[in-house]
Each structure stands twice: as C-alpha cells, then as structure tokens.
Short mmCIF file of C-alpha atoms in Angstrom, two decimals:
data_model
loop_
_atom_site.label_atom_id
_atom_site.label_comp_id
_atom_site.label_asym_id
_atom_site.label_seq_id
_atom_site.Cartn_x
_atom_site.Cartn_y
_atom_site.Cartn_z
CA MET A 1 149.12 -25.72 -59.78
CA LEU A 2 146.97 -23.89 -56.49
CA ASN A 3 143.33 -23.93 -58.09
CA PHE A 4 142.33 -19.96 -57.09
CA ASP A 5 138.33 -21.49 -57.34
CA ASP A 6 139.01 -24.14 -53.68
CA GLN A 7 136.83 -22.95 -51.62
CA ILE A 8 138.96 -24.19 -47.86
CA ASN A 9 137.23 -24.30 -44.87
CA ARG A 10 139.06 -21.94 -42.40
CA ILE A 11 136.67 -22.03 -39.72
CA ASN A 12 138.12 -23.25 -36.52
CA SER A 13 141.58 -22.39 -37.87
CA SER A 14 142.08 -20.33 -35.27
CA SER A 15 142.06 -17.66 -37.99
CA LEU A 16 140.65 -14.08 -36.98
CA LYS A 17 139.30 -13.33 -40.22
CA TRP A 18 136.75 -16.43 -40.23
CA ASP A 19 136.69 -17.06 -36.41
CA ASN A 20 137.04 -14.12 -34.80
CA THR A 21 134.24 -11.48 -37.41
CA LYS A 22 131.04 -12.07 -34.55
CA LYS A 23 133.63 -11.09 -31.49
CA ARG A 24 134.30 -7.93 -33.53
CA PHE A 25 131.59 -7.21 -35.60
CA GLY A 26 128.22 -8.47 -33.62
CA HIS A 27 126.37 -10.33 -35.89
CA ASP A 28 125.98 -13.38 -36.98
CA ASN A 29 126.69 -15.49 -40.08
CA LEU A 30 128.85 -12.70 -41.04
CA LEU A 31 130.77 -12.81 -44.56
CA PRO A 32 134.29 -11.93 -43.91
CA MET A 33 135.94 -9.95 -46.61
CA TRP A 34 137.80 -7.72 -43.74
CA ILE A 35 141.48 -8.01 -42.67
CA ALA A 36 144.05 -8.25 -45.35
CA ASP A 37 144.84 -12.05 -45.84
CA MET A 38 144.45 -14.53 -48.47
CA ASP A 39 142.13 -17.68 -48.58
CA PHE A 40 144.23 -19.33 -50.70
CA LYS A 41 146.96 -22.05 -50.20
CA ALA A 42 150.33 -21.20 -49.91
CA PRO A 43 152.70 -22.60 -53.09
CA GLU A 44 153.24 -25.32 -53.23
CA PRO A 45 157.08 -25.93 -52.46
CA VAL A 46 156.53 -23.45 -49.51
CA LEU A 47 154.58 -25.79 -48.16
CA HIS A 48 156.81 -29.23 -48.62
CA ALA A 49 159.39 -27.07 -47.34
CA ILE A 50 157.56 -26.60 -44.27
CA GLN A 51 156.58 -30.64 -43.85
CA ASP A 52 160.38 -31.45 -45.02
CA ARG A 53 161.32 -28.67 -41.87
CA ILE A 54 158.52 -30.09 -39.42
CA SER A 55 159.69 -33.47 -40.30
CA HIS A 56 163.10 -33.21 -38.95
CA GLY A 57 161.55 -32.52 -35.67
CA ILE A 58 164.62 -30.30 -34.45
CA PHE A 59 163.55 -26.34 -33.95
CA GLY A 60 166.01 -25.33 -31.71
CA TYR A 61 167.15 -21.53 -31.77
CA THR A 62 167.90 -21.04 -35.96
CA ASP A 63 170.01 -18.75 -38.49
CA VAL A 64 168.72 -17.63 -41.52
CA SER A 65 170.78 -19.27 -43.81
CA THR A 66 172.62 -18.49 -46.59
CA GLU A 67 170.45 -20.14 -49.16
CA ALA A 68 168.26 -18.05 -47.52
CA VAL A 69 169.69 -14.51 -47.97
CA ASP A 70 170.12 -15.45 -51.50
CA ALA A 71 167.11 -16.28 -52.24
CA ILE A 72 165.39 -12.82 -50.96
CA LEU A 73 168.60 -11.09 -52.78
CA GLN A 74 167.72 -12.82 -56.01
CA TRP A 75 163.62 -11.98 -56.31
CA TYR A 76 164.27 -8.01 -55.48
CA GLU A 77 167.09 -7.56 -58.27
CA THR A 78 164.85 -10.38 -60.42
CA ARG A 79 161.13 -8.79 -59.79
CA HIS A 80 162.13 -5.82 -59.21
CA GLU A 81 165.24 -5.15 -61.19
CA THR A 82 166.82 -3.30 -57.32
CA THR A 83 170.09 -4.26 -56.45
CA LEU A 84 169.78 -5.42 -51.92
CA GLN A 85 173.84 -5.82 -50.50
CA ARG A 86 173.96 -8.65 -48.48
CA GLU A 87 174.66 -6.99 -45.62
CA TRP A 88 171.72 -4.25 -45.71
CA LEU A 89 169.61 -6.97 -43.82
CA THR A 90 168.73 -7.12 -40.93
CA TYR A 91 165.35 -9.27 -40.03
CA SER A 92 161.66 -8.81 -38.14
CA PRO A 93 158.15 -11.45 -36.50
CA SER A 94 156.94 -8.39 -39.11
CA VAL A 95 156.51 -5.26 -41.07
CA VAL A 96 154.38 -3.36 -38.11
CA ALA A 97 157.00 -4.43 -35.88
CA SER A 98 159.83 -2.81 -38.09
CA LEU A 99 157.72 0.71 -38.14
CA ALA A 100 157.52 0.33 -34.17
CA ILE A 101 161.31 -0.81 -34.17
CA ALA A 102 161.62 2.18 -36.27
CA VAL A 103 159.91 4.96 -34.64
CA ASN A 104 161.94 4.29 -31.77
CA ALA A 105 164.95 3.36 -32.63
CA TYR A 106 165.12 7.28 -34.89
CA SER A 107 163.38 8.86 -32.28
CA GLU A 108 161.94 9.80 -29.15
CA PRO A 109 158.99 10.83 -26.78
CA GLY A 110 157.23 14.05 -27.63
CA ASP A 111 159.23 13.51 -31.60
CA SER A 112 156.30 14.26 -34.59
CA CYS A 113 156.38 11.49 -37.50
CA LEU A 114 154.59 11.76 -40.53
CA ILE A 115 151.59 9.41 -42.12
CA GLN A 116 149.26 10.00 -45.69
CA THR A 117 146.00 9.85 -44.37
CA PRO A 118 143.60 7.67 -45.62
CA VAL A 119 146.12 4.80 -44.42
CA TYR A 120 146.80 1.13 -42.89
CA PRO A 121 145.76 1.63 -39.24
CA PRO A 122 149.33 0.28 -37.31
CA PHE A 123 150.79 3.72 -39.04
CA PHE A 124 148.70 5.61 -36.35
CA ASP A 125 149.28 2.54 -33.82
CA VAL A 126 153.10 2.94 -33.94
CA VAL A 127 153.34 7.00 -33.54
CA LYS A 128 150.14 7.10 -31.18
CA ASN A 129 151.17 4.22 -29.20
CA ASN A 130 154.47 4.74 -28.83
CA ASP A 131 153.79 8.93 -27.75
CA ARG A 132 154.79 10.45 -30.86
CA GLU A 133 153.40 13.63 -32.14
CA LEU A 134 151.14 12.48 -35.16
CA ILE A 135 151.45 14.61 -38.02
CA THR A 136 148.97 13.38 -41.49
CA ASN A 137 149.82 14.49 -45.72
CA PRO A 138 146.12 14.04 -46.28
CA LEU A 139 145.71 12.55 -49.88
CA LYS A 140 144.23 14.11 -52.65
CA LEU A 141 141.22 12.17 -54.93
CA GLU A 142 140.75 14.07 -58.09
CA ASN A 143 139.38 11.72 -60.89
CA ASP A 144 138.90 8.98 -59.35
CA ARG A 145 142.73 8.83 -58.68
CA TYR A 146 144.64 9.32 -55.09
CA GLY A 147 147.14 11.77 -55.20
CA ILE A 148 149.86 13.54 -52.38
CA ASP A 149 149.42 16.94 -51.63
CA PHE A 150 153.59 18.00 -51.99
CA GLU A 151 152.52 21.93 -51.39
CA ASP A 152 150.94 20.23 -48.05
CA LEU A 153 153.58 17.95 -48.09
CA GLU A 154 156.22 19.72 -47.66
CA VAL A 155 154.71 22.79 -45.21
CA LYS A 156 154.94 19.97 -42.88
CA LEU A 157 158.49 18.31 -44.00
CA ALA A 158 159.08 21.82 -42.91
CA GLN A 159 158.51 20.85 -39.43
CA LYS A 160 160.87 18.65 -39.27
CA PRO A 161 159.56 15.45 -38.19
CA LYS A 162 161.90 12.64 -37.28
CA LEU A 163 160.18 9.92 -39.54
CA MET A 164 157.62 10.01 -42.45
CA ILE A 165 155.87 6.61 -42.98
CA LEU A 166 155.55 6.02 -46.31
CA CYS A 167 153.24 2.76 -47.83
CA SER A 168 153.77 1.87 -51.06
CA PRO A 169 151.91 0.42 -52.61
CA HIS A 170 149.40 1.89 -50.37
CA ASN A 171 146.80 0.68 -48.67
CA PRO A 172 143.87 1.00 -48.82
CA VAL A 173 143.67 3.59 -52.05
CA ALA A 174 146.20 1.32 -53.63
CA ARG A 175 147.76 3.99 -55.99
CA VAL A 176 151.55 2.59 -57.19
CA TRP A 177 153.81 5.60 -56.58
CA SER A 178 154.78 6.87 -60.10
CA GLN A 179 159.07 6.51 -60.45
CA GLU A 180 158.57 10.62 -59.72
CA GLU A 181 156.27 10.65 -57.07
CA LEU A 182 159.06 9.29 -55.08
CA LEU A 183 161.58 10.88 -56.48
CA ARG A 184 159.88 14.32 -55.03
CA ILE A 185 159.34 12.80 -51.46
CA LEU A 186 163.04 11.71 -51.33
CA ASP A 187 164.04 15.07 -53.02
CA LEU A 188 161.56 16.13 -49.37
CA CYS A 189 163.61 14.19 -47.20
CA LEU A 190 166.49 15.02 -48.16
CA THR A 191 166.44 18.46 -48.09
CA TYR A 192 164.37 18.54 -44.39
CA ASP A 193 167.23 15.60 -43.30
CA VAL A 194 163.62 13.37 -42.30
CA LEU A 195 164.19 9.87 -42.70
CA LEU A 196 162.08 8.23 -45.02
CA ILE A 197 160.66 4.19 -44.41
CA SER A 198 158.78 2.46 -46.68
CA ASP A 199 156.84 -0.10 -46.52
CA GLU A 200 156.65 -2.01 -49.50
CA ILE A 201 154.48 -5.53 -48.06
CA HIS A 202 152.13 -4.80 -51.50
CA ALA A 203 155.90 -4.44 -53.93
CA ASP A 204 154.76 -8.06 -55.72
CA LEU A 205 151.08 -7.19 -55.57
CA VAL A 206 150.54 -4.71 -58.46
CA PHE A 207 148.72 -5.05 -61.90
CA SER A 208 150.17 -4.67 -64.78
CA PRO A 209 150.11 -1.73 -66.84
CA ASN A 210 151.82 -0.05 -63.46
CA LYS A 211 155.05 -0.61 -61.63
CA HIS A 212 156.80 -0.95 -58.83
CA THR A 213 159.21 1.20 -58.35
CA MET A 214 161.94 0.34 -55.14
CA ALA A 215 162.62 3.42 -52.61
CA LEU A 216 166.01 2.19 -52.59
CA GLN A 217 165.85 1.30 -57.29
CA LEU A 218 166.66 4.84 -57.11
CA ASP A 219 169.91 7.26 -57.34
CA GLU A 220 172.21 5.90 -53.96
CA ARG A 221 172.50 9.84 -52.31
CA TYR A 222 168.77 8.80 -51.27
CA HIS A 223 170.33 5.56 -49.64
CA ASP A 224 171.29 7.10 -46.19
CA HIS A 225 167.98 8.33 -45.49
CA ILE A 226 166.00 5.12 -46.10
CA ILE A 227 164.92 2.12 -44.33
CA CYS A 228 162.42 -0.43 -46.53
CA CYS A 229 160.29 -2.27 -44.86
CA LEU A 230 159.33 -5.70 -46.78
CA SER A 231 158.17 -9.26 -46.42
CA PRO A 232 156.86 -12.05 -48.34
CA SER A 233 153.65 -12.33 -45.80
CA LYS A 234 151.10 -10.64 -48.13
CA THR A 235 153.08 -12.23 -51.53
CA PHE A 236 152.49 -15.00 -50.41
CA ASN A 237 149.70 -15.38 -47.76
CA LEU A 238 152.00 -16.56 -44.99
CA ALA A 239 151.77 -13.47 -42.32
CA GLY A 240 151.07 -16.06 -39.53
CA LEU A 241 154.85 -17.40 -39.73
CA GLN A 242 156.24 -14.62 -38.69
CA ALA A 243 158.92 -13.50 -41.26
CA SER A 244 159.95 -10.32 -42.56
CA VAL A 245 162.93 -8.22 -44.02
CA VAL A 246 164.55 -4.51 -44.08
CA ALA A 247 166.92 -3.21 -45.35
CA ILE A 248 169.13 -0.61 -44.22
CA PRO A 249 172.33 0.61 -46.29
CA ASN A 250 173.29 3.10 -43.82
CA LYS A 251 175.61 1.18 -41.26
CA ARG A 252 174.38 4.27 -37.81
CA HIS A 253 170.87 3.95 -38.90
CA ARG A 254 170.99 -0.18 -39.24
CA ALA A 255 173.18 -0.72 -36.26
CA ALA A 256 170.22 1.71 -34.73
CA PHE A 257 167.58 -0.77 -35.46
CA ASN A 258 169.30 -3.50 -34.11
CA LYS A 259 170.01 -1.82 -31.18
CA TYR A 260 166.75 -1.54 -30.28
CA TYR A 261 165.81 -4.81 -31.61
CA SER A 262 167.70 -7.03 -28.54
CA ARG A 263 166.61 -4.10 -26.21
CA PHE A 264 163.57 -6.30 -25.92
CA GLY A 265 165.54 -9.85 -26.73
CA LEU A 266 164.21 -10.11 -29.84
CA SER A 267 166.46 -12.65 -31.89
CA GLN A 268 166.48 -15.00 -34.43
CA LEU A 269 162.78 -15.72 -36.76
CA ASN A 270 160.40 -18.63 -36.05
CA THR A 271 162.20 -21.51 -37.63
CA LEU A 272 159.06 -22.13 -40.24
CA GLY A 273 159.06 -18.28 -41.17
CA MET A 274 162.11 -18.66 -41.55
CA THR A 275 161.69 -21.55 -43.90
CA ALA A 276 158.87 -20.32 -46.05
CA MET A 277 160.29 -17.13 -46.73
CA ALA A 278 163.42 -18.43 -48.15
CA THR A 279 161.14 -20.91 -50.50
CA ALA A 280 158.73 -18.41 -51.17
CA TYR A 281 161.67 -16.06 -52.39
CA GLY A 282 162.94 -18.75 -54.34
CA GLN A 283 160.79 -20.38 -56.18
CA GLY A 284 156.74 -18.69 -55.53
CA ALA A 285 157.31 -16.57 -59.12
CA ASP A 286 155.08 -18.77 -60.77
CA TRP A 287 152.42 -19.40 -58.24
CA LEU A 288 152.96 -15.33 -57.92
CA ASP A 289 151.70 -14.42 -61.51
CA GLU A 290 148.99 -17.15 -61.66
CA LEU A 291 147.71 -14.82 -58.54
CA LEU A 292 147.51 -11.48 -59.81
CA THR A 293 145.76 -12.32 -63.42
CA TYR A 294 143.14 -14.11 -61.15
CA LEU A 295 143.66 -11.12 -59.19
CA ALA A 296 142.39 -9.17 -62.03
CA GLU A 297 139.60 -10.82 -62.90
CA ASN A 298 137.99 -10.52 -59.43
CA VAL A 299 139.40 -7.12 -59.50
CA ARG A 300 137.30 -6.72 -63.76
CA ILE A 301 133.85 -9.22 -61.63
CA VAL A 302 133.40 -6.55 -58.87
CA GLU A 303 133.79 -3.38 -61.68
CA GLN A 304 131.23 -5.14 -63.52
CA PHE A 305 129.11 -5.94 -60.67
CA ILE A 306 128.86 -2.65 -59.24
CA GLU A 307 128.79 -0.84 -63.38
CA GLU A 308 125.35 -3.35 -63.70
CA GLU A 309 123.90 -3.41 -60.54
CA LEU A 310 125.19 -0.56 -57.87
CA PRO A 311 125.07 2.46 -59.33
CA ASN A 312 125.37 4.30 -56.09
CA VAL A 313 128.70 3.15 -55.17
CA LYS A 314 131.82 4.02 -56.85
CA LEU A 315 135.30 1.89 -57.32
CA ILE A 316 138.21 3.21 -56.82
CA LYS A 317 140.75 1.17 -59.60
CA PRO A 318 143.30 -0.73 -57.63
CA GLU A 319 146.64 -0.23 -59.57
CA ALA A 320 147.64 -2.87 -56.70
CA THR A 321 146.74 -4.91 -53.62
CA TYR A 322 143.88 -7.47 -53.50
CA LEU A 323 142.38 -4.12 -51.64
CA LEU A 324 139.51 -2.77 -52.78
CA TRP A 325 138.65 0.92 -51.79
CA LEU A 326 134.95 1.64 -51.92
CA ASP A 327 132.84 5.16 -51.90
CA PHE A 328 129.02 4.82 -50.99
CA SER A 329 129.39 8.15 -49.98
CA SER A 330 126.12 9.34 -52.77
CA LEU A 331 123.47 7.22 -50.12
CA GLU A 332 124.36 10.24 -47.97
CA LEU A 333 124.92 8.05 -44.76
CA SER A 334 126.81 8.59 -42.03
CA ASP A 335 129.16 5.82 -41.30
CA ASP A 336 127.93 4.25 -37.95
CA GLU A 337 125.41 4.24 -40.34
CA LEU A 338 126.82 2.58 -43.44
CA ASN A 339 128.59 0.33 -41.39
CA GLN A 340 125.58 -1.23 -39.72
CA LEU A 341 123.39 -1.67 -43.01
CA LEU A 342 126.00 -3.83 -44.83
CA LEU A 343 126.11 -5.52 -41.20
CA SER A 344 122.22 -6.09 -40.52
CA LYS A 345 121.17 -5.74 -44.56
CA GLY A 346 123.86 -7.50 -46.27
CA GLY A 347 125.43 -9.77 -43.96
CA ILE A 348 129.08 -8.97 -44.83
CA ALA A 349 132.30 -7.69 -42.89
CA MET A 350 134.28 -4.73 -44.47
CA ASN A 351 136.91 -2.51 -43.05
CA ALA A 352 135.44 0.60 -42.67
CA GLY A 353 136.60 3.63 -43.72
CA THR A 354 137.01 5.41 -41.05
CA SER A 355 140.09 3.51 -39.11
CA PHE A 356 142.00 4.01 -41.69
CA GLY A 357 141.92 8.10 -40.73
CA SER A 358 138.82 10.36 -40.75
CA GLU A 359 139.66 11.06 -44.37
CA GLY A 360 138.39 7.60 -44.73
CA SER A 361 134.77 8.13 -44.20
CA GLY A 362 131.50 7.47 -47.19
CA PHE A 363 134.05 4.56 -47.78
CA MET A 364 134.00 0.81 -46.91
CA ARG A 365 137.70 -1.49 -47.39
CA LEU A 366 136.98 -5.08 -49.42
CA ASN A 367 138.99 -8.09 -49.39
CA ILE A 368 138.62 -10.00 -52.61
CA ALA A 369 141.82 -12.24 -52.43
CA CYS A 370 139.68 -14.86 -52.44
CA PRO A 371 137.95 -17.65 -54.60
CA SER A 372 135.60 -15.32 -57.77
CA ALA A 373 132.14 -17.40 -55.94
CA VAL A 374 132.58 -15.50 -52.13
CA VAL A 375 133.34 -12.58 -54.52
CA ARG A 376 130.06 -12.55 -56.32
CA GLU A 377 128.64 -13.75 -52.99
CA GLY A 378 129.88 -10.65 -51.25
CA MET A 379 128.84 -8.00 -54.88
CA GLU A 380 125.53 -9.38 -54.01
CA ARG A 381 125.35 -9.41 -50.19
CA ILE A 382 126.25 -5.58 -50.72
CA LYS A 383 123.57 -4.50 -53.23
CA LYS A 384 121.05 -6.84 -50.71
CA ALA A 385 122.75 -4.03 -48.37
CA VAL A 386 121.51 -1.17 -50.56
CA THR A 387 118.72 -1.79 -51.86
CA SER A 388 116.86 -2.50 -48.77
CA LEU A 389 117.36 1.49 -48.79
CA ALA A 390 114.40 1.55 -51.42
#
C-alpha cells in the first residue's frame, strides 16, 4: 500500500498547486497548502489500470463500460447505503462543470439560485457568470460549529429561486449535514418547488463517528427534486483526469441536463479518466480507509499544535474533508493584512477566507492532504507569522 509519508516532488509537473503558487500569490518560496488536491499518489490499482490502458495504444472515442457503471453503483451501495439506478446516471468532466450545466439546464438568465455561504468559490461563479441572480443563506457559527439558519433559508426559498446548490459535506466549514438537516432542506424545497443540486464530491472523506447521508438515500418522494453530483476526484486524487457522475432520478430533468451538455459538443468522458474512475470505485476501498486514518492523524497534529503553540488561532473541528477552516479573527487584522502576514512572514499559501464569501472574513483554509512532515512545517510557518506580530 502507499506510504503517505513519502514527499513526492510535484514541481515542474504542471501542478496548479506547486507550479502556479508564485504567480497566484506573488511571493517566492511559499509552501502551497491551498488548492484542494492531495500530495499523494492515486491507489496502485488505478495506476496499473491507466498504464495497461496506455499500453493498448489506441485512444479512440470511449464509452462508459458496463463494468464502470457496476463499480459506481456498488460503491455507493456499499459505502453509502444508497441504491442508485443505472438509468439515473449521466456523466461530465467535473462536478463544477455539472453545476454549470445544471444552472443552465434548469433556469434562465435573470432567475435566482441559492447557495449557503461561506462556500466553495465556483458556486458563486456558476451562478453569476451565467447571468443568474445570487441568493445567499449564510451559515451560522455557534459554539465553534456551523449550522443552517432554517428561518432565513425558508424566507429565501419562499422567493422561489430555481435552484438551491448544496455543498454536502460542506467546503470549507467541513460540516457533515445530519439526516434531520437534509430532510428539513428537502421539505422546504418541496414546499417551494425548488430543485436541489447536491454536490457530494467530499462524501467519502468523512471522519468517524460522523456519517454522510446522501440526498438520494432519503425517501423517494424527494427524488424528483434532487440532482446529485458525484466524483472520485477528491477521494482518490484524480481531479486532473476529468471524470464525474451525475445521478438524476427524474427522466425529464435528466433529459434536460443531457440536452444542455450536448449543446457544447460534449459527449464521451476522457478515456483515462473513465478507466481511473472505474478502477478507483472498484478497487479503492482499502486505500481510502488508510487515507482516512492518515488524514485524521494530520487533523490531530494541527489540533495539538494550535492548542500548545497558537492560542490566538482557532480550528473549526472538521467532520469531513481534508480542508481545515482556521479562525484568525482574534488577531484583529484586516483580511488583506492577514493574507500578507502569512505570505510574507510565514511563507505559507492558503486560501483566503473571503474567497468563500464575506462570511469567511478572518478565516483561512488549510489543505492537510500531504505528508505529516509537511503539515508540521506548515504549522511552524503559521506560528512564525503570528509570533512576528509580538
């Protein structure tokens, strides 16, 4: 199995994370702990499958095989106790692409779409860049844990947005929504006839004892109001291979999605992406279990370091994802001052909290999907920056 402690040199691999950091952040010698990919190799069976496919030497138009569909269905049945139907499935290069297609397929320019902030920046983009109106339902931070403001959510859904885009588990606040919370969301969507687009790309990256509930795991009466976006990309570090799944139970909604997808001449998935997806879902379970154990230890390292060395920084304890939400607000710096402090004094590149919406002011997002030694170095760099204020 993979040794997650191995530090693999990603420089000069066209990596956004490693080769684009200076251009993005404007500083030399930064430790990149920002964009959400992992510094770990994909599972060995995936690597072997890709190598075998390359050895075949012909890369013509490629359909999604029966074996791939079987692997997808089995994965969600086994890992998530959710029975997806074969005919529900359609495909796209990425979850973000699926969100953009959904916005266009199910709404018109000038219509409104709802998101819950702070949230993954492309949620804003797929709404605004497609000339839709943005409605936000800000999450509530109480007792160091985020929750949903359901009173505000009902007020906003009563305005009849065409779509609600749900991040489940949530990026960046790392909440795993409970079944009760999901049912309340779906009941409101039914009441106000709003389509729920559920982005579940982080579904596999959940820390025990938390348990992810898929939107399509719930009562069938909700199914006509759910579009579920899935992908192995975050789970198995395959984002660059461009393959994702969309589960759409309603036949009319599925046809609308596929019609809009085809308007741009899109059809088959990337050949190697399809190969990787099928193999990851078919043979990646043991690797994922080891990964989750390793990531949980990285979370513990950060928790302990903050407790012992950084009393002015607070960690919002993650229930899922490898993305930690750090609260620097007690430093009483502007967001620009905070960003520049960490870059210039600490030499560490993280995602600014305000990139997730105004509710992220005072926060930074830290990617810990890397060897533990790198996590420790990152924490030392944060300490160096913070202590420079004394």
